[in-house]
XYZ file of C-alpha atoms in Angstrom:
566
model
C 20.579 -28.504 -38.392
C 18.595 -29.351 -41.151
C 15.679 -27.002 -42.962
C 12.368 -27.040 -40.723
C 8.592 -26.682 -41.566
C 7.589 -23.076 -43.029
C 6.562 -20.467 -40.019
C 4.262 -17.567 -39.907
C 4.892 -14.493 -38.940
C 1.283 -13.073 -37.058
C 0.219 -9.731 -35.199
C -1.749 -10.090 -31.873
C -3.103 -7.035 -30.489
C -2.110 -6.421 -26.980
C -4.019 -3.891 -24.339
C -3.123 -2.809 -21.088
C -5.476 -4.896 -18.287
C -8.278 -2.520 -17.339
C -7.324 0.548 -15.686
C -3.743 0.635 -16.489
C -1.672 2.644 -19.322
C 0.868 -0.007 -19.995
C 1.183 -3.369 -20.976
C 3.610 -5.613 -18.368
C 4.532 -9.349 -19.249
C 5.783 -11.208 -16.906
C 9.789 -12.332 -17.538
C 9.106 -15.782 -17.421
C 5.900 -15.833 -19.557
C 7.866 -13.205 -21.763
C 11.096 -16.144 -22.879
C 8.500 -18.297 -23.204
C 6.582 -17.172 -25.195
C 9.540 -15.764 -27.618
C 11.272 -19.300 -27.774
C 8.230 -21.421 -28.493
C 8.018 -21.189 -31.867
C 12.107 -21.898 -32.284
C 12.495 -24.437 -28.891
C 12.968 -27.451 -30.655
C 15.492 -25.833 -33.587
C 17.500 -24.268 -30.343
C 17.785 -27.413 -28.750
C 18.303 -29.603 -32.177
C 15.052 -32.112 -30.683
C 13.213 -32.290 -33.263
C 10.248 -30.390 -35.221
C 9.219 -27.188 -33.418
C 6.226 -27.328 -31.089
C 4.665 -24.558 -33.413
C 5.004 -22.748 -36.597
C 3.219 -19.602 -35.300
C 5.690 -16.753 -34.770
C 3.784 -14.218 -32.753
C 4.979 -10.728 -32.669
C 3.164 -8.123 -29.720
C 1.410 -4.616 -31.147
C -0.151 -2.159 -28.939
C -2.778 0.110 -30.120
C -1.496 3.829 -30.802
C 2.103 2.660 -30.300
C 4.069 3.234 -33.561
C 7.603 2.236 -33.968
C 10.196 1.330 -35.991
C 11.522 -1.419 -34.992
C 14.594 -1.008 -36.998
C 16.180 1.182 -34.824
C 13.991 -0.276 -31.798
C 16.195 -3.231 -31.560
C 19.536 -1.533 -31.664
C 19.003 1.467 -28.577
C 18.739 -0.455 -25.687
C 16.934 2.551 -24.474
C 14.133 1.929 -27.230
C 14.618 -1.893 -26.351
C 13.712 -1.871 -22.870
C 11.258 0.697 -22.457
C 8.474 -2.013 -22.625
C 8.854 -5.666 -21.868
C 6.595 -5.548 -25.686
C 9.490 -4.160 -27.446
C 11.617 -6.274 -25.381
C 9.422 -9.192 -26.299
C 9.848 -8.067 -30.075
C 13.402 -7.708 -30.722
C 13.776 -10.896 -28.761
C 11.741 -13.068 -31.228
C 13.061 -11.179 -34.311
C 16.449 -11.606 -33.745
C 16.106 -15.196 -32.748
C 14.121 -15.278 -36.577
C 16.394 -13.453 -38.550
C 19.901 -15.583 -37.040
C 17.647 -18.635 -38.194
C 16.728 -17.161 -41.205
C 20.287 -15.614 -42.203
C 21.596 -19.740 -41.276
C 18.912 -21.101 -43.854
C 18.023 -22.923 -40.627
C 14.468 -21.364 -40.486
C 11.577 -21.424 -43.401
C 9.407 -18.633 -43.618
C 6.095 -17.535 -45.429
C 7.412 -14.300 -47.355
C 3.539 -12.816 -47.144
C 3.213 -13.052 -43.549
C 6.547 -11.189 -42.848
C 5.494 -8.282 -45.387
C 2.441 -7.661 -42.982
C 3.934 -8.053 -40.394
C 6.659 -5.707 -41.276
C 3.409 -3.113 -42.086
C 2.732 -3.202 -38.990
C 5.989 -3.161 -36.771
C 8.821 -1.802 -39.487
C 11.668 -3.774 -38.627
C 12.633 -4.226 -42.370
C 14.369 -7.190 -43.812
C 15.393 -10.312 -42.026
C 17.805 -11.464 -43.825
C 19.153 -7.664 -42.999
C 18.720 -7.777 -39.465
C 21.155 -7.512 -36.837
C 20.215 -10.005 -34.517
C 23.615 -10.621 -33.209
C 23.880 -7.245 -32.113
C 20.292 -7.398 -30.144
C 21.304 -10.712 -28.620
C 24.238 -8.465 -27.461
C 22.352 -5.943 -25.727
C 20.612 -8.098 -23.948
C 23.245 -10.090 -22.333
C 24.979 -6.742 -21.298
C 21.101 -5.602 -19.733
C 20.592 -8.839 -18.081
C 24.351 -9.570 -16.507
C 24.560 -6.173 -15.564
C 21.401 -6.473 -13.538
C 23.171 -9.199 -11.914
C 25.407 -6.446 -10.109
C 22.935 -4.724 -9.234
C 22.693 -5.625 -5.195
C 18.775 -4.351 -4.128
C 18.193 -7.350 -7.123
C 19.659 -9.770 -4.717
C 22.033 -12.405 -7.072
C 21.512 -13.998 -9.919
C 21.768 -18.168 -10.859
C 25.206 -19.097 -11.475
C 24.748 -19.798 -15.399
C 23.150 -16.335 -16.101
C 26.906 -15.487 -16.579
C 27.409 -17.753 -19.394
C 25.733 -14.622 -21.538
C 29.019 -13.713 -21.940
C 29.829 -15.673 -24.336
C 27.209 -14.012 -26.633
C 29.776 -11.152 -27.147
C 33.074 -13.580 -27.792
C 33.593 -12.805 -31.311
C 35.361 -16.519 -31.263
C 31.288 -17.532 -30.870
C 29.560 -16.274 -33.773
C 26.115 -17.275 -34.420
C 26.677 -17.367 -37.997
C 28.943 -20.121 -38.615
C 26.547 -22.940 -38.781
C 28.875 -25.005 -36.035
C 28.474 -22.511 -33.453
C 24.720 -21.978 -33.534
C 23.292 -24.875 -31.708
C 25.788 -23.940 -28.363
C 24.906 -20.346 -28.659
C 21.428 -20.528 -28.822
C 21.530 -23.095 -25.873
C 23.781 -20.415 -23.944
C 21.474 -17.459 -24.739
C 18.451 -19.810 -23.701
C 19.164 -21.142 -20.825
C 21.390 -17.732 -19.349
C 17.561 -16.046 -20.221
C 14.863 -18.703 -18.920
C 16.597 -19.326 -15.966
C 17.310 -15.258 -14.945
C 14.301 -15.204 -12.589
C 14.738 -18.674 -10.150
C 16.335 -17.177 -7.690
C 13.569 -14.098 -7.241
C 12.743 -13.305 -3.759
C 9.631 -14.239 -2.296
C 7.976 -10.839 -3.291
C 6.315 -10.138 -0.610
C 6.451 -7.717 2.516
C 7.364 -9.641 5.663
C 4.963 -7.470 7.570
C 2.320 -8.431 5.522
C 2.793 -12.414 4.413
C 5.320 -12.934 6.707
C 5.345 -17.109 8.068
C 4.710 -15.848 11.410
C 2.072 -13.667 10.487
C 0.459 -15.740 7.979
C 0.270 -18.629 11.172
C -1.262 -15.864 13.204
C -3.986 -15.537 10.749
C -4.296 -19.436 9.820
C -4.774 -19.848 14.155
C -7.027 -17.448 14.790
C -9.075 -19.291 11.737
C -8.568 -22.964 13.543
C -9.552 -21.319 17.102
C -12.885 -20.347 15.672
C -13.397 -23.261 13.615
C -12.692 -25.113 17.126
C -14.851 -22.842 19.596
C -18.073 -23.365 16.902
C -17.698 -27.266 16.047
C -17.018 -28.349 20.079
C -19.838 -25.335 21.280
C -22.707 -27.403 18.745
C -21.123 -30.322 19.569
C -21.377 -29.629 23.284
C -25.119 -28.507 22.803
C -26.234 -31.655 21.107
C -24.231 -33.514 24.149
C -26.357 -31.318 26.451
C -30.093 -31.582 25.181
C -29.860 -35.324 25.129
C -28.780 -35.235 28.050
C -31.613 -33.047 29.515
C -34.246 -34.597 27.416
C -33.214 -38.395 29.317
C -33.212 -36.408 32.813
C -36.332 -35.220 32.009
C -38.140 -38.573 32.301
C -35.978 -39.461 35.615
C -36.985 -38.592 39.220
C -35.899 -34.820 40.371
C -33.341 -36.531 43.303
C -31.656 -32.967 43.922
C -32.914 -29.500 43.709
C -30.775 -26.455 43.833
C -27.450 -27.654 43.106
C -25.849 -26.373 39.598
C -25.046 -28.805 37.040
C -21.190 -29.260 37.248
C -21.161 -31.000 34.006
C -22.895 -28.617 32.294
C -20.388 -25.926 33.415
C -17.155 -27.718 32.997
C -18.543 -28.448 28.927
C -20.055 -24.997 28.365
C -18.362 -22.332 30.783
C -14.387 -22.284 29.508
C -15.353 -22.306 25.551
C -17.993 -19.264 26.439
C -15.850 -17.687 28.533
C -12.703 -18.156 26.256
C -14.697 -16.964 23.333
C -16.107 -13.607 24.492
C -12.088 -12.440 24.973
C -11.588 -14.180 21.785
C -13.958 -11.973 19.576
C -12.524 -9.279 21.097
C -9.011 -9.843 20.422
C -9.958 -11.027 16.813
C -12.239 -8.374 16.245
C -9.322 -6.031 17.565
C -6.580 -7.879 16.055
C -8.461 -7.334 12.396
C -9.799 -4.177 12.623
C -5.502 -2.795 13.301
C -4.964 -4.963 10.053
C -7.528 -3.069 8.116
C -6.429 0.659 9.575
C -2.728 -0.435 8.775
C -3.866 -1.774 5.178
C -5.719 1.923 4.962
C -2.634 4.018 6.599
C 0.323 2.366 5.750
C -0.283 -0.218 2.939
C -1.827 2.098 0.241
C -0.867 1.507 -3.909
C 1.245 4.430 -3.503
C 3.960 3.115 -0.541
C 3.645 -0.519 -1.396
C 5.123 1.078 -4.785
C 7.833 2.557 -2.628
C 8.782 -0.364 -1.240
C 8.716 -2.406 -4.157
C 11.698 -4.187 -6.222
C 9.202 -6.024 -8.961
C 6.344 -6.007 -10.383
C 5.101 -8.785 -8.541
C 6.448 -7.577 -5.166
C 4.117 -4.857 -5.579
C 1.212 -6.660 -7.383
C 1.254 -9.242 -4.318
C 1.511 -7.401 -1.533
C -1.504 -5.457 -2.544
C -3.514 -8.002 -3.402
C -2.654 -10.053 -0.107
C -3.271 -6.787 2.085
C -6.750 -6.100 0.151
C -7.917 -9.892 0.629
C -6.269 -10.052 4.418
C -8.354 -6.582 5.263
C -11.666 -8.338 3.514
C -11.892 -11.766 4.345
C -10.622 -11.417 7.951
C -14.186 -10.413 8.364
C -15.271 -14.467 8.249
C -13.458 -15.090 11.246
C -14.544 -12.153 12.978
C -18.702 -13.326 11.923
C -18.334 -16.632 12.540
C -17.686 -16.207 16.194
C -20.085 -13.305 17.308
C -22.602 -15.906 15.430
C -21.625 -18.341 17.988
C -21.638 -15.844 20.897
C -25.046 -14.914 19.876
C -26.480 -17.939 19.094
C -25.357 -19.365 22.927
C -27.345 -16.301 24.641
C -24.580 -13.995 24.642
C -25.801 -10.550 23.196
C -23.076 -7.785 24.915
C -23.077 -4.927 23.191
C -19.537 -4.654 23.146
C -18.705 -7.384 21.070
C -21.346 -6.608 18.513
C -20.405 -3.235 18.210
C -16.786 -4.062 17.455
C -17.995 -6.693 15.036
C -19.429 -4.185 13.128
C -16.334 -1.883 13.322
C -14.467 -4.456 11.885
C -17.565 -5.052 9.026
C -17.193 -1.521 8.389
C -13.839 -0.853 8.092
C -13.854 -4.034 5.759
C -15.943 -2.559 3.407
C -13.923 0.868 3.677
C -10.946 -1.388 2.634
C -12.389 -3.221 -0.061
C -14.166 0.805 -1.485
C -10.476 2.038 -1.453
C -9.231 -1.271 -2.509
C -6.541 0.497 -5.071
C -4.971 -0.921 -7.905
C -1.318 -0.307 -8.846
C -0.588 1.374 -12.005
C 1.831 0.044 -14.166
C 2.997 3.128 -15.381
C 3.750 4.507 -12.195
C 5.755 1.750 -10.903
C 8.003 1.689 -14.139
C 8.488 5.714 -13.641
C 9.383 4.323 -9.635
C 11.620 1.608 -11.251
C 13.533 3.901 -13.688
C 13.814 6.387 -11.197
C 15.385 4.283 -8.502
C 16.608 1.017 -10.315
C 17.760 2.161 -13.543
C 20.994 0.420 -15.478
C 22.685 1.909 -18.067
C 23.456 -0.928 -20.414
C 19.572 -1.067 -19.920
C 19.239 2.238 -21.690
C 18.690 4.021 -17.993
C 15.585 1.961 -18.155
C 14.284 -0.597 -15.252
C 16.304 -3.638 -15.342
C 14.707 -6.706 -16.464
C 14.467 -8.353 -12.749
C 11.546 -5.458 -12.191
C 9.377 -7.705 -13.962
C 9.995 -10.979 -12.634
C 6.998 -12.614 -11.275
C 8.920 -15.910 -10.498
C 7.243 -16.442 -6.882
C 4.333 -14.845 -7.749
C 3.141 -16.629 -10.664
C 2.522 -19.698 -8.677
C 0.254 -17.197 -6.274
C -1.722 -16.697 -9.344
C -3.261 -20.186 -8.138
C -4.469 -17.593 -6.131
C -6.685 -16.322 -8.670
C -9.937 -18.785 -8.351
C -10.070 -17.548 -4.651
C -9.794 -13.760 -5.264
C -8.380 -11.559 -7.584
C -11.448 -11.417 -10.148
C -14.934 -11.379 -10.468
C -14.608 -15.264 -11.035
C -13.186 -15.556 -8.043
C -14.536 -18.040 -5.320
C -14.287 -15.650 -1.861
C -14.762 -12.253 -4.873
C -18.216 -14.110 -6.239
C -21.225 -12.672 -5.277
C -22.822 -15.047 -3.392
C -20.119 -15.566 -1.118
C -19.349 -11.811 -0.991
C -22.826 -11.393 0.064
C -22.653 -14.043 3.203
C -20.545 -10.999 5.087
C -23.893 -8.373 4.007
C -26.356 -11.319 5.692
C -24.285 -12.261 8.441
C -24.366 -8.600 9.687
C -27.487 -8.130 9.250
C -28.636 -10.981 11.067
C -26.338 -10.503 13.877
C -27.311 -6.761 14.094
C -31.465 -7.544 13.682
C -30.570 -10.211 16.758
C -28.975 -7.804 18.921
C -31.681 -5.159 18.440
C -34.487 -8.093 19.043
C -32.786 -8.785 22.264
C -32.257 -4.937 23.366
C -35.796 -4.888 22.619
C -37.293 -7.171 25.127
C -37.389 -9.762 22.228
C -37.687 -12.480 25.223
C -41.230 -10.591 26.337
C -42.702 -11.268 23.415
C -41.195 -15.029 23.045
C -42.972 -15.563 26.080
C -46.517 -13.828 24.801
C -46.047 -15.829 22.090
C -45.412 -18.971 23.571
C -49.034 -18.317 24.994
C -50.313 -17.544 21.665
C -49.767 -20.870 21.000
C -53.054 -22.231 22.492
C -54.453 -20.312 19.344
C -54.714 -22.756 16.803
C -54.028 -20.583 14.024
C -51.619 -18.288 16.001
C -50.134 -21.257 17.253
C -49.533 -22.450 13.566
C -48.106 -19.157 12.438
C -45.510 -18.620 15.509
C -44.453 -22.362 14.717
C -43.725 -21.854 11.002
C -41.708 -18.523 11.730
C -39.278 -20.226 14.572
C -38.857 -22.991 12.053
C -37.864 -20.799 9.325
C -35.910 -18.780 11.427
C -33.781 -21.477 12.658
C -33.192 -22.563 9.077
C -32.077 -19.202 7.925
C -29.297 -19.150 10.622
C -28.531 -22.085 10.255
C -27.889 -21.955 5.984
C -25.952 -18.476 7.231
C -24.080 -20.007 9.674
C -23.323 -22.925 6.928
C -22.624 -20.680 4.229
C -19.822 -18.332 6.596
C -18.170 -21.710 7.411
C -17.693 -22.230 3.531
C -16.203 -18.432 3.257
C -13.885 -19.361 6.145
C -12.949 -22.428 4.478
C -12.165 -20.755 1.343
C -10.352 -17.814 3.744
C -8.144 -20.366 5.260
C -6.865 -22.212 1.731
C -6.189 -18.705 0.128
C -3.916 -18.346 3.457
C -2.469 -21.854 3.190
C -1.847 -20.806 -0.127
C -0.363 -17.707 0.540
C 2.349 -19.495 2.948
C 3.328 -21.726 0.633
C 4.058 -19.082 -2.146
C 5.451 -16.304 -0.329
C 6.991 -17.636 3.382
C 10.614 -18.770 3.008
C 12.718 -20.853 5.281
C 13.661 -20.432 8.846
C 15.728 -17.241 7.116
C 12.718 -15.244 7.097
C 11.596 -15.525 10.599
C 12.581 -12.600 12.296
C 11.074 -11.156 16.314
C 7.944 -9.868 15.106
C 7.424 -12.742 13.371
C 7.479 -14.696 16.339
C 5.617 -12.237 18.299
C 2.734 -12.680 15.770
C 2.426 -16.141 16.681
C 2.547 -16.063 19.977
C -0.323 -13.353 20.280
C -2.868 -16.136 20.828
C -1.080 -18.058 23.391
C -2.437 -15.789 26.585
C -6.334 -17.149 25.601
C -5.179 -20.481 24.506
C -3.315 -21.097 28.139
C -6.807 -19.358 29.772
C -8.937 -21.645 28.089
C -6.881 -24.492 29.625
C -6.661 -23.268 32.851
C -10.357 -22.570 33.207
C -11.363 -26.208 31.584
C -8.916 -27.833 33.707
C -9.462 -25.623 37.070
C -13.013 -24.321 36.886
C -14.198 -20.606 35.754
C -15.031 -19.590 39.007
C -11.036 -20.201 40.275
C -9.901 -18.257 37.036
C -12.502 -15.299 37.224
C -12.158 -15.000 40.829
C -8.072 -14.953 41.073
C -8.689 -11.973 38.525
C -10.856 -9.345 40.522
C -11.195 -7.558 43.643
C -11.324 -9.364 46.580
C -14.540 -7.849 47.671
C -16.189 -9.390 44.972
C -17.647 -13.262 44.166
C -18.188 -15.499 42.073
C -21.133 -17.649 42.304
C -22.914 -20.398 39.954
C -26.418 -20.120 39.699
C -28.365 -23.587 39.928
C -30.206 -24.779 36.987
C -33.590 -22.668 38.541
C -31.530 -19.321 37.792
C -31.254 -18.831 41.783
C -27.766 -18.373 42.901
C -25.727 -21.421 44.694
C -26.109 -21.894 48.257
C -22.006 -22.556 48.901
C -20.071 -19.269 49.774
C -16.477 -18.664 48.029
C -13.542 -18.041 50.147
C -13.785 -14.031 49.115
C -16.941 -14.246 50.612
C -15.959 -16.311 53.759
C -12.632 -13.695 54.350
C -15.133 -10.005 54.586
C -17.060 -7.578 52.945
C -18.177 -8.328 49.037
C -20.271 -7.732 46.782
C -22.203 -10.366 44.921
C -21.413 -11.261 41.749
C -23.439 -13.977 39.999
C -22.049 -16.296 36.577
C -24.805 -18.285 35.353
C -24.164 -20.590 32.950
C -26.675 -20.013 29.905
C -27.347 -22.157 26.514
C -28.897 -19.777 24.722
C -32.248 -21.197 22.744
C -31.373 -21.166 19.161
C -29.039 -23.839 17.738
């Protein structure tokens, strides 16, 4: 290898993120990072991509690295110090093989600041040492799962036949101690808990979105279908009086009728996810449970956003329930359990502490040619890294479905549903119908006008702006099946049994589009009661059902209703 352009040797102060004690890189940003500055030199391609060496200091953390470097105890009790003896042992084997210029000034401060004394004195073999015995001896370790086949090439690093110092064996033993490093995490588990990202799960939640996205688009769709349709019989002849409108059933009755047992399996099926997330899923057992950092950093974030967002689902169809004339209490009231138990979630949203889960790493996963410290697969993010695409949907302020306005669609929804209800439990109707005779007021008239316009814009920018959440609430799912659901491997019973949890309401839906509501209601109850439709004058149809044909019964009308809002 010939000489190479002169490198600096800089200081960047690094914090803990906000709320935490401890400073965590992840492993693969960690051998990136370190190897940068030397890639090309390793791999004999060329110039370097930089001549910035960058060495980590935390504030109020003093330490010599001196000594650091050589107690693997002292090494890996951070992944900073880990981080540190990495890049100055990969400087000083360059340096000591007059393979590496550097600027003399810029190791002096340097030195100031971390004390790891002369380079051309340091013992980098020795560190390179202690790192293949921490990282192949984590490889043993079975609750790690196993590692890539050429992780055990590190042990070459300790054949004294391969030393680093004659200029013939550096380019292969850099390579080795490269590649055995960088490519340590690619066979990390998913990281996350099947319970909670599970593929069958995940589906669950991904077909309960596509159900309501369904049940709203074909429901408008329908209604559009339906007042053109009455607005051209309107000019025709009245030919038949009395009769329901079959067509009008068949297109309205199964979605309505689907959809009120829809919200309230959804609204059940998210409210359980937010008491688990509350009961079960907590900082402190996901810790428990955890192997790595990003085990435990994912799972908590995916149970937080899971107990949140469900909510869009949940508001999107009580909006269409209540916008086609159905206002049961039931529904709204368990609409707001799940709003409220939402915003519980999201109050004791907790974040995990770094600290803790290294004391919960040492305690349960320590090696000793790690120093009795966590081994270095704790803080492999491998799968989760690519859920930090994640991050533009959630996990910060910046964050599409964590950014006010959309955050705020859930506070307006409710409050629209809830001000609805109430109008309705009111007797809103009664005063509908004064003011449709306030309307031969000219100025009255005016007034009423402008506030049913405005009112039908509002809902319908709300009921715009909750599709856009649910949107955003289905990609962070898609996303979140992508990064974290395995192969066939990881579906297991309950994973099935999530899926198939929408399947009795999916099969009802068909039965009563295909067979009629009144067959599907009426094989369901007691035989003593009816079911009847109601003509398109409210009165009740004039053709008895079998029940009623075969004894005593007691009337029970279905009337087929379009509500009068869009």
């Amino acid at each position: 290898m010939s000489a190479r352009n002169e490198h600096n040797v800089s200081i960047l102060q690094v914090e803990p993120d906000s709320g935490e004690d401890l400073y965590v890189m992840k492993y693969d940003e960690l051998i990136t990072l370190a190897a940068t500055p030397f890639l090309n030199t390793i791999l004999g391609a060329g110039d370097d991509l930089t001549d910035q060496i960058t060495l980590l200091a935390e504030p109020n953390v003093e330490s010599n690295y001196t000594s650091v470097c050589l107690d693997p105890g002292a090494l890996f009790h951070s992944t900073s110090s880990f981080f540190n003896c990495l890049v100055l042992a990969l400087t000083a084997v360059l340096v000591q093989n007059h393979t590496l210029l550097i600027d003399s000034s810029s190791v002096q401060s340097a030195d100031e600041a971390l004390h790891f004394g002369n380079l051309t004195a340091f013992n980098g073999t020795s560190v390179f040492g202690n790192i293949a015995d921490c990282v192949m001896s984590s490889c043993q370790n079975s609750s790690f799962g196993s590692c890539p086949s050429d992780v055990k090439n590190l042990a070459y690093i300790n054949s004294p036949e391969f030393d680093p110092h004659n200029p013939s064996n550096l380019s292969a033993y850099l390579s080795v101690l490269y590649w055995g490093l960088s490519i340590y995490c690619d066979d990390a588990g998913s990281g996350s808990n099947p319970d909670i990202a599970g593929p069958g799960v995940i589906i669950s939640y991904i077909i309960q979105c596509c159900i309501v996205f369904l049940t709203f688009f074909v429901y408008k769709l329908g209604r559009v279908i339906y007042l053109t349709k009455t607005h051209i019989l309107k000019r025709l002849p009245k030919t038949q009086t009395g009769s329901p409108s079959r067509e009008k059933v068949s297109l309205f009755a199964p979605i309505k009728s689907t959809m009120v047992e829809f919200q309230e399996t959804q609204c059940i099926f998210v409210a359980t996810i937010q008491i688990a997330a509350l009961a079960f899923f907590n900082p402190t057992t996901l810790a428990d449970k955890a192997n790595t950092y990003g085990e435990a950093v994912s799972n908590t974030d995916v149970i937080n956003r899971l107990a949140f967002d469900g909510m869009f689902p949940v508001l999107i169809g009580q909006v269409v329930l209540q916008r086609a004339g159905k206002h049961w209490w039931y529904t709204t009231a368990l609409t707001t359990l799940v709003f409220v138990l939402g915003m519980v979630c999201e109050a004791k949203a907790g974040k995990l502490s770094y600290a803790t889960l290294w004391a919960h790493f040492a305690q349960n996963d320590s090696i000793e040619q790690c120093g009795f410290n966590p081994s270095p697969y704790t803080y492999c993010f491998a799968r989760f890294s690519s859920g930090d695409n994640l991050s533009w949907l959630y996990t910060n302020t910046d964050g599409f479905l964590a950014s006010s306005p959309v955050s705020n669609i859930r506070f307006w929804a409710i409050a629209y549903l809830l001000i609805d209800q109430f109008f309705t439990w009111s007797r809103g109707r009664f005063f509908v119908q004064r003011a449709a005779k306030l309307r031969k007021v000219r100025f009255a008239g005016n007034i009423i006008f402008v506030w049913r316009v405005l009112w039908w814009i509002s809902w319908f920018l709300l009921q715009c702006a909750l599709l856009i959440g649910l949107v955003g609430y289905i990609v962070m799912l898609a996303t979140i099946f992508v990064t974290y659901s395995g192969g066939l491997e990881e579906w297991s019973f309950g994973q099935l049994v999530a899926v198939m949890v929408w399947v009795p309401l999916t099969t009802k839906f068909l039965y009563y589009t295909f067979f009629g509501v009144e067959k599907g209601v009426e094989n369901r109850i007691d035989g003593r009661l009816e079911i009847r439709l109601k003509d398109d004058d409210g009165h009740p149809g004039l053709q008895p059902s079998l029940s009623q044909q075969q004894g005593d019964y007691r009337q029970v009308n279905v009337q087929e209703t379009h509500g009068y809002e869009s």
